[in-house]
Short mmCIF file of C-alpha atoms and ligand atoms in Angstrom, two decimals:
data_model
loop_
_atom_site.label_atom_id
_atom_site.label_comp_id
_atom_site.label_asym_id
_atom_site.label_seq_id
_atom_site.Cartn_x
_atom_site.Cartn_y
_atom_site.Cartn_z
CA MET U 29 31.90 -31.99 32.63
CA PHE U 30 31.12 -31.36 36.17
CA ALA U 31 27.22 -30.75 36.86
CA PHE U 32 25.45 -30.25 40.29
CA THR U 33 22.23 -31.65 41.10
CA SER U 34 22.34 -32.29 44.88
CA ILE U 35 24.64 -32.65 47.54
CA LYS U 36 23.65 -36.34 47.63
CA GLU U 37 24.50 -36.94 44.03
CA TYR U 38 27.69 -34.80 44.47
CA HIS U 39 28.87 -36.93 47.38
CA SER U 40 28.55 -39.95 45.21
CA PHE U 41 30.40 -38.41 42.53
CA LEU U 42 33.16 -37.73 45.05
CA ALA U 43 33.41 -41.27 46.12
CA SER U 44 34.76 -42.20 42.79
CA ASN U 45 36.69 -39.00 41.95
CA PRO U 46 39.84 -38.56 44.01
CA ALA U 47 40.01 -34.78 43.09
CA GLY U 48 36.42 -34.32 42.92
CA CYS U 49 36.40 -30.94 45.22
CA THR U 50 39.12 -29.45 43.09
CA VAL U 51 36.86 -30.15 39.95
CA ALA U 52 33.87 -28.76 41.63
CA VAL U 53 35.70 -25.49 42.72
CA LYS U 54 37.20 -25.15 39.15
CA HIS U 55 33.94 -25.63 37.76
CA TYR U 56 32.40 -22.77 39.62
CA LEU U 57 35.48 -20.46 39.28
CA GLY U 58 34.82 -20.74 35.47
CA LYS U 59 31.30 -20.14 35.69
CA ILE U 60 31.77 -17.08 38.07
CA GLU U 61 34.12 -15.69 35.48
CA GLU U 62 31.91 -16.34 32.60
CA ASN U 63 28.94 -14.65 34.40
CA LYS U 64 30.82 -11.65 35.90
CA HIS U 65 28.25 -9.41 34.03
CA LEU U 66 25.65 -10.62 36.53
CA ASN U 67 27.62 -8.83 39.56
CA ALA U 68 26.66 -11.61 41.84
CA TYR U 69 30.17 -11.74 43.61
CA LEU U 70 31.89 -8.84 45.21
CA GLU U 71 34.80 -11.17 45.81
CA VAL U 72 35.92 -14.76 44.89
CA PHE U 73 38.12 -16.28 47.32
CA GLU U 74 39.84 -18.33 44.64
CA ALA U 75 43.14 -19.35 46.24
CA ASP U 76 41.48 -20.15 49.57
CA ALA U 77 38.74 -22.07 47.95
CA LEU U 78 41.24 -24.25 45.82
CA GLN U 79 43.30 -24.84 48.93
CA GLN U 80 40.38 -26.10 51.00
CA ALA U 81 39.20 -28.43 48.02
CA ALA U 82 42.92 -29.87 47.72
CA GLN U 83 42.84 -30.50 51.64
CA LEU U 84 39.38 -32.10 51.51
CA ASP U 85 40.36 -34.43 48.52
CA ALA U 86 43.45 -35.33 50.40
CA ASP U 87 41.50 -36.10 53.48
CA ARG U 88 39.03 -38.27 51.55
CA GLN U 89 41.95 -40.11 50.06
CA ALA U 90 43.27 -40.61 53.64
CA GLY U 91 40.10 -42.26 54.88
CA LYS U 92 39.40 -39.30 57.18
CA PRO U 93 35.82 -39.10 58.47
CA LEU U 94 33.93 -36.86 56.09
CA GLY U 95 31.68 -33.75 57.31
CA LYS U 96 27.97 -33.54 56.33
CA LEU U 97 28.82 -30.82 53.90
CA HIS U 98 32.12 -32.20 52.65
CA GLY U 99 33.24 -30.36 49.48
CA VAL U 100 29.93 -28.49 49.37
CA VAL U 101 30.71 -25.05 47.59
CA ILE U 102 28.92 -22.32 49.42
CA ALA U 103 28.87 -18.63 48.98
CA LEU U 104 27.92 -16.04 51.64
CA LYS U 105 25.92 -12.83 51.40
CA ASP U 106 28.35 -9.80 52.21
CA VAL U 107 26.80 -9.44 55.71
CA ILE U 108 28.13 -12.78 56.95
CA CYS U 109 31.65 -12.88 58.62
CA TYR U 110 34.33 -15.17 57.30
CA LYS U 111 37.51 -14.80 59.56
CA GLY U 112 40.49 -13.05 57.65
CA HIS U 113 38.31 -12.25 54.57
CA LYS U 114 36.69 -8.81 53.81
CA VAL U 115 33.00 -8.26 54.70
CA GLY U 116 31.26 -5.05 54.11
CA ALA U 117 27.61 -5.17 53.69
CA SER U 118 27.89 -3.85 50.10
CA SER U 119 28.52 -0.58 51.66
CA LYS U 120 31.49 2.27 51.17
CA ILE U 121 31.31 2.69 54.77
CA LEU U 122 33.08 -0.68 55.55
CA ASP U 123 35.55 -0.04 52.65
CA GLY U 124 38.61 -2.37 53.38
CA PHE U 125 37.11 -4.01 56.51
CA THR U 126 38.31 -7.48 57.35
CA SER U 127 36.50 -10.08 59.43
CA ILE U 128 38.44 -10.89 62.67
CA TYR U 129 36.23 -13.93 63.58
CA ASN U 130 33.81 -16.32 61.83
CA ALA U 131 29.99 -15.82 62.15
CA THR U 132 28.84 -19.08 63.91
CA ALA U 133 27.15 -20.11 60.75
CA THR U 134 30.41 -20.02 58.81
CA GLU U 135 32.12 -21.67 61.71
CA LYS U 136 29.57 -24.67 61.44
CA LEU U 137 29.77 -24.75 57.78
CA LEU U 138 33.56 -25.10 57.72
CA ALA U 139 33.46 -27.68 60.70
CA GLU U 140 31.26 -29.99 58.38
CA GLY U 141 33.76 -29.52 55.34
CA ALA U 142 32.16 -26.87 53.37
CA ILE U 143 34.12 -24.59 50.87
CA ILE U 144 33.42 -20.91 51.02
CA ILE U 145 33.79 -19.68 47.45
CA GLY U 146 33.29 -15.84 47.78
CA ARG U 147 31.10 -13.24 48.97
CA ASN U 148 27.85 -12.09 47.32
CA ASN U 149 26.71 -8.70 46.29
CA CYS U 150 23.57 -7.35 48.15
CA ASP U 151 21.57 -4.05 48.97
CA GLU U 152 23.78 -2.03 51.25
CA PHE U 153 23.10 -3.23 54.75
CA ALA U 154 20.45 -5.57 53.55
CA MET U 155 18.10 -2.79 52.98
CA GLY U 156 16.30 -3.21 49.68
CA SER U 157 14.10 -5.56 47.57
CA SER U 158 15.97 -5.17 44.12
CA ASN U 159 19.78 -5.08 45.04
CA GLU U 160 19.94 -1.66 43.28
CA ASN U 161 20.95 -0.22 46.60
CA SER U 162 24.38 -1.87 46.52
CA ALA U 163 27.44 0.59 46.62
CA PHE U 164 28.97 -1.80 44.00
CA GLY U 165 26.24 -1.69 41.44
CA ALA U 166 23.11 -3.76 40.64
CA VAL U 167 22.93 -7.45 40.44
CA LYS U 168 21.13 -8.77 37.36
CA ASN U 169 18.70 -11.62 37.14
CA ALA U 170 20.32 -14.41 35.12
CA ILE U 171 16.90 -15.14 33.21
CA ASP U 172 16.87 -11.73 31.84
CA ASN U 173 19.71 -9.19 32.45
CA THR U 174 17.35 -6.12 32.43
CA LEU U 175 15.35 -7.45 35.40
CA VAL U 176 16.25 -7.20 39.10
CA PRO U 177 17.01 -10.35 40.87
CA GLY U 178 15.06 -9.03 43.95
CA GLY U 179 16.82 -8.17 47.18
CA SER U 180 18.51 -7.66 49.54
CA SER U 181 20.29 -10.97 48.99
CA GLY U 182 20.16 -10.74 45.09
CA GLY U 183 23.57 -11.82 44.55
CA SER U 184 23.29 -14.93 46.74
CA ALA U 185 20.20 -15.75 44.80
CA VAL U 186 21.61 -15.32 41.54
CA ALA U 187 24.53 -17.31 42.61
CA VAL U 188 22.39 -20.33 43.16
CA GLN U 189 20.19 -19.50 40.09
CA ALA U 190 23.12 -19.28 37.55
CA ASP U 191 25.07 -22.24 38.98
CA LEU U 192 27.62 -20.21 40.34
CA CYS U 193 27.80 -22.21 43.58
CA MET U 194 25.97 -25.16 45.23
CA VAL U 195 24.21 -23.31 47.99
CA SER U 196 24.27 -19.81 49.42
CA LEU U 197 23.56 -18.17 52.52
CA GLY U 198 21.56 -14.97 52.78
CA SER U 199 19.96 -12.86 55.49
CA ASP U 200 16.20 -12.23 55.83
CA THR U 201 14.77 -9.16 57.92
CA GLY U 202 11.62 -8.80 56.05
CA GLY U 203 11.92 -11.17 52.90
CA SER U 204 15.53 -10.78 51.70
CA VAL U 205 16.01 -14.42 51.03
CA ARG U 206 12.32 -15.59 50.00
CA GLN U 207 11.70 -12.54 47.60
CA PRO U 208 14.89 -13.07 45.56
CA ALA U 209 14.32 -16.72 45.68
CA ASP U 210 10.90 -16.04 44.09
CA PHE U 211 12.31 -13.81 41.26
CA CYS U 212 15.02 -16.18 40.62
CA GLY U 213 13.17 -19.50 40.52
CA VAL U 214 15.16 -21.02 43.42
CA ILE U 215 14.28 -22.36 46.95
CA GLY U 216 14.60 -19.55 49.69
CA LEU U 217 14.19 -20.48 53.52
CA LYS U 218 13.93 -18.06 56.41
CA PRO U 219 13.95 -20.16 59.57
CA SER U 220 12.41 -19.14 62.93
CA TYR U 221 13.88 -16.16 64.69
CA GLY U 222 16.37 -17.79 66.96
CA ARG U 223 16.97 -20.96 64.80
CA ILE U 224 20.32 -19.76 63.73
CA SER U 225 22.83 -17.77 65.44
CA ARG U 226 23.23 -14.22 64.44
CA TYR U 227 26.67 -13.88 65.53
CA GLY U 228 28.85 -12.61 63.03
CA LEU U 229 25.91 -11.57 61.12
CA ILE U 230 25.97 -7.70 60.23
CA ALA U 231 22.91 -6.20 62.10
CA TYR U 232 20.00 -4.53 60.12
CA ALA U 233 17.24 -4.86 62.56
CA SER U 234 18.09 -7.29 65.33
CA SER U 235 14.60 -8.52 66.37
CA PHE U 236 13.99 -9.51 62.84
CA ASP U 237 17.26 -10.62 61.23
CA GLN U 238 17.82 -14.35 60.51
CA ILE U 239 20.22 -16.14 58.37
CA GLY U 240 18.47 -17.95 55.25
CA ILE U 241 19.29 -20.54 52.64
CA PHE U 242 19.01 -20.54 49.00
CA SER U 243 19.24 -23.82 47.22
CA LYS U 244 17.83 -25.89 44.32
CA THR U 245 16.52 -28.66 46.35
CA ILE U 246 14.61 -29.11 49.83
CA ASP U 247 17.13 -31.78 50.60
CA ASP U 248 19.92 -29.50 50.57
CA THR U 249 18.13 -26.71 52.36
CA ALA U 250 17.24 -29.24 55.06
CA LEU U 251 20.94 -30.58 55.27
CA VAL U 252 22.42 -26.94 55.49
CA LEU U 253 19.85 -26.05 57.94
CA GLU U 254 20.54 -28.88 60.35
CA VAL U 255 24.34 -27.97 60.35
CA ILE U 256 24.10 -24.29 60.84
CA ALA U 257 21.00 -24.01 63.30
CA GLY U 258 21.38 -24.49 67.03
CA ALA U 259 22.47 -22.92 70.46
CA ASP U 260 25.26 -20.61 70.47
CA ASN U 261 26.99 -18.99 73.46
CA PHE U 262 27.68 -15.95 71.43
CA ASP U 263 24.08 -15.10 70.84
CA SER U 264 21.70 -14.91 73.59
CA THR U 265 18.58 -14.78 71.35
CA VAL U 266 19.15 -18.15 69.73
CA SER U 267 17.19 -21.04 70.98
CA VAL U 268 18.55 -23.98 72.74
CA LYS U 269 16.00 -26.21 71.50
CA PRO U 270 17.65 -29.30 69.89
CA VAL U 271 18.02 -29.26 66.28
CA PRO U 272 16.27 -32.02 64.45
CA GLU U 273 17.92 -34.09 61.62
CA TYR U 274 15.75 -32.21 59.10
CA SER U 275 17.31 -33.90 56.09
CA LYS U 276 16.12 -37.44 57.36
CA GLU U 277 12.52 -36.32 58.16
CA LEU U 278 11.50 -35.19 54.89
CA THR U 279 9.19 -37.80 53.54
CA THR U 280 5.69 -38.11 54.84
CA ASN U 281 2.42 -38.69 53.25
CA LYS U 282 0.27 -36.84 55.79
CA LYS U 283 -2.70 -34.87 54.77
CA TYR U 284 -2.21 -31.26 55.88
CA ARG U 285 -4.36 -28.33 57.13
CA PHE U 286 -3.47 -25.09 55.29
CA ALA U 287 -4.90 -21.58 55.87
CA TYR U 288 -4.61 -18.78 53.48
CA PHE U 289 -5.36 -15.07 54.08
CA LYS U 290 -8.40 -14.02 52.07
CA GLU U 291 -7.19 -10.42 52.15
CA ALA U 292 -3.80 -11.36 50.59
CA LEU U 293 -5.28 -13.21 47.63
CA GLU U 294 -7.79 -10.50 47.04
CA HIS U 295 -5.25 -7.71 47.39
CA GLU U 296 -5.47 -5.09 44.59
CA GLY U 297 -1.79 -4.99 44.28
CA LEU U 298 -1.38 -8.53 43.42
CA ASP U 299 -0.86 -9.63 40.03
CA LYS U 300 -4.05 -11.27 38.62
CA GLU U 301 -2.26 -14.09 37.33
CA ILE U 302 -0.39 -14.87 40.43
CA ALA U 303 -3.54 -14.79 42.34
CA ALA U 304 -5.25 -17.02 39.78
CA GLN U 305 -2.38 -19.66 39.79
CA THR U 306 -2.15 -19.54 43.57
CA LYS U 307 -5.97 -20.09 43.71
CA ALA U 308 -5.86 -23.03 41.28
CA TYR U 309 -3.00 -24.54 43.28
CA ILE U 310 -5.25 -24.45 46.40
CA GLU U 311 -7.99 -26.33 44.48
CA THR U 312 -5.37 -28.96 43.56
CA LEU U 313 -4.26 -29.31 47.37
CA LYS U 314 -7.93 -29.75 48.15
CA ALA U 315 -8.39 -32.39 45.67
CA GLU U 316 -5.35 -34.23 46.95
CA GLY U 317 -7.22 -34.56 50.28
CA HIS U 318 -5.54 -31.63 52.21
CA THR U 319 -7.79 -28.98 53.90
CA VAL U 320 -7.28 -25.58 52.62
CA GLU U 321 -9.30 -22.70 54.23
CA ALA U 322 -9.40 -18.97 54.10
CA VAL U 323 -8.91 -17.09 57.27
CA ASP U 324 -9.55 -13.38 58.20
CA PHE U 325 -6.31 -11.37 58.54
CA ASN U 326 -7.48 -7.77 58.76
CA LEU U 327 -4.10 -6.80 59.98
CA LEU U 328 -2.67 -7.00 56.39
CA PRO U 329 -2.77 -3.29 55.73
CA TYR U 330 -0.62 -2.69 58.82
CA VAL U 331 2.12 -5.06 58.27
CA VAL U 332 4.37 -2.97 55.92
CA PRO U 333 3.97 0.28 58.14
CA THR U 334 4.76 -1.63 61.29
CA TYR U 335 7.80 -3.32 59.62
CA TYR U 336 9.16 -0.10 58.46
CA ILE U 337 8.58 1.71 61.54
CA LEU U 338 10.37 -0.95 63.83
CA THR U 339 13.14 -2.05 61.51
CA THR U 340 14.29 1.56 60.76
CA ALA U 341 14.28 2.33 64.55
CA GLU U 342 16.50 -0.75 65.13
CA ALA U 343 18.65 0.21 62.23
CA SER U 344 19.29 3.56 63.47
CA SER U 345 20.62 2.29 66.57
CA ASN U 346 22.53 -0.69 64.96
CA LEU U 347 24.19 1.42 62.31
CA SER U 348 25.43 4.30 64.85
CA ARG U 349 28.52 2.38 65.40
CA PHE U 350 29.59 3.09 61.77
CA ASP U 351 31.05 6.49 62.67
CA GLY U 352 34.16 6.77 60.69
CA VAL U 353 36.32 5.94 63.91
CA LYS U 354 35.96 2.24 64.65
CA PHE U 355 35.30 0.68 61.25
CA GLY U 356 36.06 1.26 57.43
CA TYR U 357 35.70 4.52 55.92
CA ARG U 358 36.64 7.88 57.10
CA ALA U 359 36.06 10.97 55.39
CA GLU U 360 39.02 13.55 54.52
CA LEU U 361 38.79 16.36 57.03
CA ASN U 362 39.96 20.06 56.81
CA LYS U 363 41.74 21.73 59.60
CA GLU U 364 38.80 23.23 61.16
CA ASP U 365 36.71 20.12 61.05
CA ASP U 366 35.98 18.72 64.64
CA LEU U 367 34.66 15.34 65.84
CA THR U 368 31.10 16.01 64.79
CA ALA U 369 32.24 16.85 61.43
CA LEU U 370 34.12 13.75 61.23
CA TYR U 371 31.06 11.63 62.05
CA LYS U 372 28.95 13.65 59.70
CA LYS U 373 31.30 13.56 56.73
CA SER U 374 32.03 10.06 57.10
CA ARG U 375 28.36 8.94 57.56
CA SER U 376 27.04 11.17 54.77
CA GLU U 377 29.78 9.84 52.27
CA GLY U 378 29.89 6.39 53.62
CA PHE U 379 26.35 5.36 53.46
CA GLY U 380 24.09 5.26 50.50
CA LYS U 381 20.80 7.02 50.17
CA GLU U 382 18.53 4.34 51.08
CA VAL U 383 20.52 3.61 54.28
CA GLN U 384 20.52 7.36 55.04
CA ARG U 385 16.71 7.52 54.63
CA ARG U 386 16.00 4.52 57.06
CA ILE U 387 18.60 6.11 59.70
CA LEU U 388 16.53 9.28 59.39
CA LEU U 389 13.28 7.67 59.62
CA GLY U 390 14.17 5.25 62.40
CA THR U 391 15.83 8.32 64.39
CA PHE U 392 12.58 10.18 63.88
CA VAL U 393 10.29 7.25 65.29
CA LEU U 394 12.39 6.92 68.19
CA SER U 395 12.65 10.78 68.91
CA SER U 396 10.82 11.84 72.29
CA GLY U 397 8.04 13.73 70.53
CA TYR U 398 7.08 10.94 68.29
CA PHE U 399 8.06 7.72 70.20
CA ASP U 400 4.58 6.74 71.44
CA ALA U 401 2.78 7.64 68.24
CA TYR U 402 4.98 5.52 66.02
CA PHE U 403 7.38 3.17 67.75
CA THR U 404 5.09 2.27 70.68
CA LYS U 405 1.99 1.86 68.39
CA ALA U 406 4.08 -0.32 66.01
CA GLN U 407 5.08 -2.54 68.97
CA GLN U 408 1.44 -2.94 69.98
CA VAL U 409 0.67 -4.10 66.48
CA ARG U 410 3.43 -6.57 66.56
CA ARG U 411 1.85 -7.95 69.75
CA LEU U 412 -1.46 -8.19 67.96
CA LEU U 413 0.05 -9.97 65.05
CA CYS U 414 1.73 -12.56 67.31
CA ASP U 415 -1.54 -13.20 69.09
CA THR U 416 -3.52 -13.57 65.70
CA THR U 417 -0.65 -16.06 64.42
CA SER U 418 -0.80 -18.19 67.64
CA GLU U 419 -4.64 -18.39 67.26
CA ILE U 420 -4.16 -19.42 63.45
CA PHE U 421 -1.75 -22.17 64.26
CA LYS U 422 -4.06 -23.74 66.77
CA GLY U 423 -6.04 -25.17 63.79
CA TYR U 424 -3.53 -25.23 60.78
CA ASP U 425 -0.19 -26.80 60.06
CA ALA U 426 0.76 -23.96 57.62
CA ILE U 427 -0.22 -20.68 55.91
CA ILE U 428 0.21 -20.33 52.28
CA SER U 429 0.38 -17.17 50.23
CA PRO U 430 2.11 -15.75 47.16
CA THR U 431 5.77 -14.65 48.07
CA VAL U 432 5.73 -11.40 46.09
CA PRO U 433 2.66 -9.57 44.41
CA THR U 434 4.59 -9.44 41.07
CA THR U 435 7.22 -11.19 39.19
CA ALA U 436 10.80 -9.68 38.83
CA PHE U 437 10.58 -5.99 37.50
CA LYS U 438 12.88 -3.96 35.36
CA ILE U 439 16.13 -2.51 36.72
CA GLY U 440 15.34 1.06 37.36
CA GLU U 441 11.62 0.72 37.44
CA LYS U 442 10.76 1.41 40.94
CA SER U 443 14.16 2.77 42.27
CA ASP U 444 12.70 6.37 42.47
CA ASP U 445 9.59 5.41 44.36
CA PRO U 446 10.64 3.84 47.84
CA ILE U 447 7.08 3.50 48.72
CA ALA U 448 6.10 1.36 45.80
CA MET U 449 9.36 -0.72 46.70
CA TYR U 450 8.15 -1.16 50.30
CA LEU U 451 4.69 -2.12 49.39
CA ALA U 452 6.35 -5.08 47.29
CA ASP U 453 7.23 -6.58 50.73
CA ILE U 454 3.64 -7.02 51.97
CA PHE U 455 3.66 -10.72 51.99
CA THR U 456 7.19 -11.39 53.21
CA VAL U 457 7.46 -9.02 56.31
CA PHE U 458 4.75 -10.78 58.40
CA PRO U 459 6.69 -13.88 59.20
CA ASN U 460 9.66 -11.76 60.55
CA LEU U 461 7.40 -9.70 62.39
CA VAL U 462 6.15 -12.61 64.38
CA GLY U 463 9.37 -14.67 64.36
CA ILE U 464 8.01 -17.80 62.37
CA PRO U 465 9.84 -19.79 59.68
CA ALA U 466 8.83 -19.36 55.98
CA ILE U 467 9.83 -20.52 52.79
CA SER U 468 9.53 -19.72 48.92
CA ILE U 469 9.41 -22.64 46.78
CA PRO U 470 9.66 -22.16 42.80
CA LEU U 471 6.40 -23.92 41.91
CA PHE U 472 4.92 -21.50 39.17
CA THR U 473 5.67 -19.97 35.76
CA HIS U 474 3.88 -16.62 34.86
CA SER U 475 2.80 -16.20 31.15
CA ASN U 476 5.36 -13.72 30.80
CA GLY U 477 7.87 -16.52 31.21
CA LEU U 478 9.04 -15.56 34.67
CA PRO U 479 9.19 -18.02 37.76
CA PHE U 480 7.23 -17.22 40.90
CA GLY U 481 6.98 -18.97 44.14
CA LEU U 482 4.66 -19.96 46.86
CA GLN U 483 5.17 -18.83 50.30
CA LEU U 484 4.73 -21.34 53.11
CA MET U 485 4.77 -20.39 56.73
CA SER U 486 4.50 -22.70 59.84
CA SER U 487 4.48 -22.15 63.55
CA HIS U 488 7.56 -21.31 65.67
CA PHE U 489 10.36 -24.01 65.32
CA GLU U 490 8.18 -26.06 62.92
CA GLU U 491 10.81 -26.05 60.30
CA THR U 492 10.30 -29.90 59.98
CA THR U 493 6.60 -29.42 58.91
CA LEU U 494 7.76 -26.60 56.58
CA LEU U 495 10.27 -28.63 54.90
CA GLN U 496 8.08 -31.92 54.62
CA ILE U 497 5.35 -29.88 53.02
CA SER U 498 7.89 -28.18 50.50
CA SER U 499 9.47 -31.39 49.68
CA MET U 500 5.84 -32.99 48.93
CA MET U 501 4.98 -29.86 46.83
CA MET U 502 8.34 -29.86 44.83
CA ASN U 503 8.43 -33.58 44.38
CA LYS U 504 5.02 -33.78 42.67
CA GLY U 505 6.54 -32.64 39.47
N1 LIG H 618 12.89 -5.51 51.36
C1 LIG H 618 12.89 -5.43 52.76
C2 LIG H 618 13.63 -4.24 53.24
O1 LIG H 618 14.07 -3.53 52.37
C3 LIG H 618 13.48 -6.61 53.30
C4 LIG H 618 14.90 -6.50 53.58
C5 LIG H 618 15.63 -7.85 54.24
O2 LIG H 618 14.87 -8.69 54.56
N2 LIG H 618 16.74 -7.66 54.73
O3 LIG H 618 13.72 -3.94 54.39
#
């Protein structure tokens, strides 16, 4: 029977198995079918994946040079374009829409021999923390099907958690990779803003959005990152900084300087046991010779409001293109309906409640009477956060915090209370506000039996440090 542990081991399996890629794809197709109830996939690209696998097996037999991700079976969140395949941001408004080009990340995966097995369910337009906002139903956490997997990239997290692919790509605007990774007990990386091209990623809030990676090992995260990161002529916000070979730079025996936010560990909304286990872990790090110090972060109460003002403003602008004319869904019209009615009906029927709420909120904070009070003020806070962050990284290699204040909650538990849902993002939105890389690694188990993670954040484009620390922490056993 096929079993996946890491890309490296899979590649040694392929060396002695002429039809190995096909074996792997068939394994995942079987697992996906068996676990349909989790609702992690919106669509499985069965025929294409089998065909890619057969081609890769043939290439290997013919002695052709093999890509870094040769035969690696990858799933994409339903916001990442794959040419000739449907993509819909889990929304009715993109009903029937087919990508006409590849996202740069997809292009790079394919160029290194990856196999794209399907597209994952998510919160509509990546707005949510529980995956209950999908137009195609909630995703279930594989550990306990009454629990949410987190969101918005819940399907991609569950796909890795439940062995429905080897690695998956999500997107992270305010925690959508790290938070579901935390709830599902897998690794979730959000790189620096500008590390991976956003070309072909359906936009939610363009100055925050970043493609992220779910996997079970840091080696795999590092390898996928080095493949998909880097300059791109199609995205002027992506950095031209050279991409290190992250996967070859993972081992160190350095002693690190960590900071943590006192306000975060003492936060009233933080589950007592998550706080206690995180504090105990800090003591372990100190005992191992690392420096761990508390730093003041009195801006913590402002991060969630700032995030929700700025992202909804950007979303209201980004989502204006979905008007019933250019893409996907168009409402049925009556004879007397004019163009405005076409827009109104298509958008009211095509967008779900949460997306509508955010478009309204974003339009409000950008409206002339309120622009200065909300949008400008939030931009000022963002600047303060950036300045504070630069100061902190003058003295520390990384900041540590819990990823989420609680473990996975019940499906339905918070769906009627958007404010409670937004507050759960308190620890994850900060790195997106300031553009730094952050990762959630599954280090802990709660007494309720559920996994939870530690969030690590490093300075801009210091993914190497982040991955080295993660590797050290995960391999301690
Ligand atoms: N939960 C956050 C939100 O709903 C984060 C979403 C994301 O990162 N895409 O906005």
